[in-house]
Amino acid sequence: LWKNDAGIRDLEGLMPYADVGFGEPPGPLRVREGGVEFTIDAIGGQKTGWFYDQRANRDALAPFVKGARVLDMFAYLGAWGLRAAAMGAKEVTCVDASASAVRLIGTNAERNGLADRVHAERADAFDCLKVLRERREHFDVVILDPPAFVKRKKDLKEGALAYRRINELAMQVLARDGILVTCSCSYHMPHAALLEAVQKSARHLDRGVQVLQSLQQAPDHPVHPAIPETDYLKGFICRVLSA
């Protein structure tokens, strides 16, 4: 499967395309992760239909979600949220801006017997968090796995502000001493810059942050020392402490 449809091709004047290298285009495929089965769209979906680079990080949810109320923002197919439900979360809300993604979250929840604990909602993440804040909703765990806010080096200042805004909104819907899982797939957003965005968000709200675990891409996405662009995924599992 050749997925040459990244937006960066536009900068080089190249046409985006997705095609198969051999055989016929596949229909909907099923992948299994952590005992949960997901339907994916390999051709029309994001990347190759699934974010394999986050697999190990989703495994790391287990100690934090049992019996918890979980909010999965930028959910796509519900990978984080459905995994959390399978690990014992009592209630999961998955939010994504794509109608087709939200439909597949429902399909995947039904297939895995999780529909009674998983709710999928179509909404813009920033707008949704503001609504939840106004309704005084609170979650034990909030997961932020957004698309890249910093696609080019010159966008770093604006993108870093977006990461700060989304993390601050997430903290405002966290329960007392709740868990924030925050990620960035922007190569131009260094680990330290993401952590700084989290720290600034917490300070602005007069809260403290404990970093419980640092996250990176799965081992089957190795980093080449001579190609710094391969070290692109970073994240943190944090406990956000009340003042």
Coordinates of C-alpha atoms in Angstrom, one line a residue:
L1 CA 0.0 0.0 0.0
W2 CA 1.5 3.3 -1.1
K3 CA 0.2 6.2 1.0
N4 CA 1.7 9.4 -0.5
D5 CA -1.1 11.8 0.5
A6 CA 0.7 13.8 3.2
G7 CA 0.1 17.5 3.1
I8 CA 3.8 18.2 2.8
R9 CA 3.7 17.0 -0.8
D10 CA 1.9 20.2 -1.7
L11 CA 5.0 22.2 -0.7
E12 CA 7.0 20.3 -3.3
G13 CA 4.4 20.6 -6.0
L14 CA 3.7 16.8 -5.9
M15 CA 0.2 15.3 -6.3
P16 CA -1.1 13.4 -3.4
Y17 CA -2.2 9.8 -4.0
A18 CA -2.9 6.5 -2.3
D19 CA -2.7 3.2 -4.2
V20 CA -1.8 -0.5 -3.8
G21 CA 1.6 -1.7 -4.8
F22 CA 0.3 -5.2 -5.7
G23 CA -3.1 -6.7 -6.1
E24 CA -6.5 -5.1 -5.6
P25 CA -7.4 -2.2 -3.3
P26 CA -8.5 -3.6 0.1
G27 CA -11.9 -3.0 1.5
P28 CA -12.4 -2.4 5.2
L29 CA -9.8 -4.3 7.2
R30 CA -9.7 -5.4 10.8
V31 CA -6.8 -5.0 13.2
R32 CA -6.5 -6.4 16.7
E33 CA -4.7 -4.5 19.5
G34 CA -4.8 -5.4 23.2
G35 CA -7.6 -7.8 22.6
V36 CA -9.8 -5.2 20.9
E37 CA -10.8 -5.5 17.2
F38 CA -11.1 -2.4 15.1
T39 CA -12.4 -1.9 11.6
I40 CA -10.0 0.4 9.6
D41 CA -9.9 2.0 6.2
A42 CA -6.4 1.4 4.8
I43 CA -6.9 3.5 1.6
G44 CA -9.1 6.4 2.7
G45 CA -8.1 6.6 6.4
Q46 CA -5.4 8.6 8.1
K47 CA -1.9 7.2 7.5
T48 CA -2.4 3.5 6.7
G49 CA -5.7 3.5 8.5
W50 CA -4.2 3.0 12.0
F51 CA -1.7 4.7 14.2
Y52 CA 0.6 1.8 15.0
D53 CA 3.2 4.2 16.5
Q54 CA 1.0 4.8 19.5
R55 CA 0.4 1.1 20.3
A56 CA 2.9 0.9 23.2
N57 CA 1.6 4.2 24.7
R58 CA -2.0 2.9 24.7
D59 CA -0.7 -0.2 26.6
A60 CA 0.5 2.2 29.2
L61 CA -3.0 3.3 30.1
A62 CA -3.8 0.2 32.1
P63 CA -2.8 1.4 35.6
F64 CA -4.9 4.6 35.3
V65 CA -8.2 3.7 33.8
K66 CA -9.9 0.9 35.8
G67 CA -13.2 2.3 37.1
A68 CA -12.4 5.7 35.6
R69 CA -14.4 8.2 33.6
V70 CA -12.3 8.8 30.5
L71 CA -12.4 11.5 27.8
D72 CA -10.6 10.6 24.5
M73 CA -10.1 13.8 22.4
F74 CA -9.2 13.6 18.7
A75 CA -10.3 10.0 19.0
Y76 CA -10.2 9.0 15.3
L77 CA -11.4 5.3 15.5
G78 CA -11.4 5.3 19.3
A79 CA -8.1 3.4 19.7
W80 CA -7.3 5.0 23.1
G81 CA -10.9 5.1 24.3
L82 CA -11.9 1.6 23.4
R83 CA -8.7 0.3 24.8
A84 CA -9.4 2.1 28.0
A85 CA -12.9 0.6 28.1
A86 CA -11.5 -2.9 27.6
M87 CA -9.1 -2.2 30.5
G88 CA -12.0 -1.5 32.8
A89 CA -13.0 2.2 32.4
K90 CA -16.5 2.6 33.6
E91 CA -17.4 5.3 31.1
V92 CA -15.6 6.6 27.9
T93 CA -16.4 9.6 25.7
C94 CA -14.7 9.7 22.3
V95 CA -14.7 13.0 20.4
D96 CA -13.7 13.5 16.8
A97 CA -14.5 16.1 14.1
S98 CA -15.0 13.4 11.4
A99 CA -18.5 11.9 11.0
S100 CA -17.1 8.8 9.4
A101 CA -14.7 8.3 12.3
V102 CA -17.4 8.7 14.9
R103 CA -19.5 6.1 13.0
L104 CA -16.6 3.6 13.1
I105 CA -16.1 4.2 16.8
G106 CA -19.7 3.1 17.3
T107 CA -19.2 0.1 15.1
N108 CA -16.0 -0.9 16.9
A109 CA -17.6 -0.5 20.3
E110 CA -20.5 -2.7 19.3
R111 CA -18.3 -5.4 17.9
N112 CA -16.3 -5.6 21.1
G113 CA -19.2 -5.5 23.5
L114 CA -18.3 -2.1 24.8
A115 CA -21.2 0.0 23.5
D116 CA -22.8 0.3 26.9
R117 CA -19.7 2.2 28.2
V118 CA -18.5 4.1 25.1
H119 CA -20.2 7.2 23.7
A120 CA -18.9 8.8 20.5
E121 CA -19.5 12.4 19.7
R122 CA -18.7 14.5 16.6
A123 CA -17.3 17.9 17.6
D124 CA -14.4 20.2 17.3
A125 CA -12.0 19.4 20.2
F126 CA -11.5 23.0 21.4
D127 CA -15.2 23.8 21.2
C128 CA -16.2 20.5 22.9
L129 CA -13.8 21.1 25.8
K130 CA -15.2 24.6 26.3
V131 CA -18.7 23.2 26.5
L132 CA -17.7 20.5 28.9
R133 CA -16.0 23.1 31.1
E134 CA -19.2 25.3 31.1
R135 CA -21.2 22.2 32.1
R136 CA -18.8 21.5 34.9
E137 CA -18.1 18.0 33.6
H138 CA -15.1 16.2 35.1
F139 CA -13.2 13.2 34.0
D140 CA -10.6 11.0 35.8
V141 CA -8.5 10.7 32.6
V142 CA -8.3 13.0 29.6
I143 CA -6.4 11.9 26.5
L144 CA -5.1 14.4 23.9
D145 CA -3.7 12.9 20.7
P146 CA -4.1 15.7 18.2
P147 CA -2.9 16.0 14.7
A148 CA 0.3 17.9 14.2
F149 CA -0.2 21.6 15.2
V150 CA 3.4 22.4 14.0
K151 CA 3.9 21.2 10.4
R152 CA 6.7 23.6 9.6
K153 CA 9.5 25.1 11.7
K154 CA 8.2 28.6 11.2
D155 CA 4.8 27.5 12.7
L156 CA 6.4 26.6 16.1
K157 CA 5.3 29.7 18.0
E158 CA 1.7 29.5 16.8
G159 CA 1.6 25.7 17.2
A160 CA 3.1 25.8 20.7
L161 CA 0.3 28.1 21.7
A162 CA -2.3 25.7 20.3
Y163 CA -0.8 22.9 22.4
R164 CA -0.9 25.1 25.5
R165 CA -4.5 26.0 24.8
I166 CA -5.7 22.4 24.3
N167 CA -3.8 21.2 27.4
E168 CA -5.2 24.1 29.5
L169 CA -8.8 23.3 28.4
A170 CA -8.2 19.6 29.2
M171 CA -7.0 20.4 32.7
Q172 CA -10.2 22.3 33.3
V173 CA -12.3 19.2 32.8
L174 CA -10.1 16.9 34.9
A175 CA -11.3 15.6 38.2
R176 CA -9.1 16.4 41.3
D177 CA -5.7 14.9 40.8
G178 CA -6.7 13.5 37.5
I179 CA -4.6 11.9 34.8
L180 CA -3.7 13.8 31.6
V181 CA -2.3 11.9 28.6
T182 CA -0.9 14.5 26.2
C183 CA 0.9 13.8 22.9
S184 CA 2.4 15.6 19.9
C185 CA 3.3 14.1 16.6
S186 CA 4.9 17.3 15.4
Y187 CA 8.6 16.8 14.6
H188 CA 9.3 20.5 15.0
M189 CA 7.7 20.5 18.5
P190 CA 10.5 19.2 20.8
H191 CA 9.9 17.1 23.9
A192 CA 10.9 20.0 26.1
A193 CA 8.5 22.4 24.3
L194 CA 5.6 20.1 24.8
L195 CA 6.4 19.8 28.5
E196 CA 6.8 23.5 28.7
A197 CA 3.3 23.9 27.2
V198 CA 1.9 21.6 29.9
Q199 CA 3.7 23.4 32.7
K200 CA 2.5 26.8 31.5
S201 CA -1.1 25.5 31.3
A202 CA -0.9 24.2 34.9
R203 CA 0.7 27.4 36.2
H204 CA -2.0 29.5 34.6
L205 CA -4.6 27.5 36.4
D206 CA -2.6 27.4 39.7
R207 CA -2.1 23.7 39.5
G208 CA 0.8 21.4 39.8
V209 CA 2.0 18.6 37.4
Q210 CA 3.7 15.3 38.1
V211 CA 5.1 13.6 35.0
L212 CA 4.5 9.9 35.7
Q213 CA 5.7 8.6 32.3
S214 CA 7.3 9.9 29.1
L215 CA 6.0 8.5 25.9
Q216 CA 7.5 8.0 22.4
Q217 CA 6.8 6.0 19.3
A218 CA 6.5 2.2 19.4
P219 CA 9.7 0.1 18.9
D220 CA 8.7 -0.8 15.4
H221 CA 9.1 2.9 14.5
P222 CA 12.8 3.2 15.3
V223 CA 14.7 6.4 15.5
H224 CA 17.6 6.8 13.1
P225 CA 20.4 8.9 14.7
A226 CA 21.3 10.5 11.3
I227 CA 17.7 11.3 10.5
P228 CA 16.3 13.5 13.3
E229 CA 12.9 13.6 11.6
T230 CA 12.3 10.0 12.6
D231 CA 12.1 11.1 16.3
Y232 CA 8.8 12.8 15.9
L233 CA 6.3 11.4 18.5
K234 CA 6.5 12.5 22.1
G235 CA 4.1 12.6 25.0
F236 CA 3.6 12.5 28.8
I237 CA 1.3 10.8 31.2
C238 CA 0.8 13.4 34.0
R239 CA -1.1 13.8 37.2
V240 CA -2.5 17.2 37.5
L241 CA -2.7 18.3 41.1
S242 CA -5.1 20.9 42.6
A243 CA -3.6 23.9 44.3

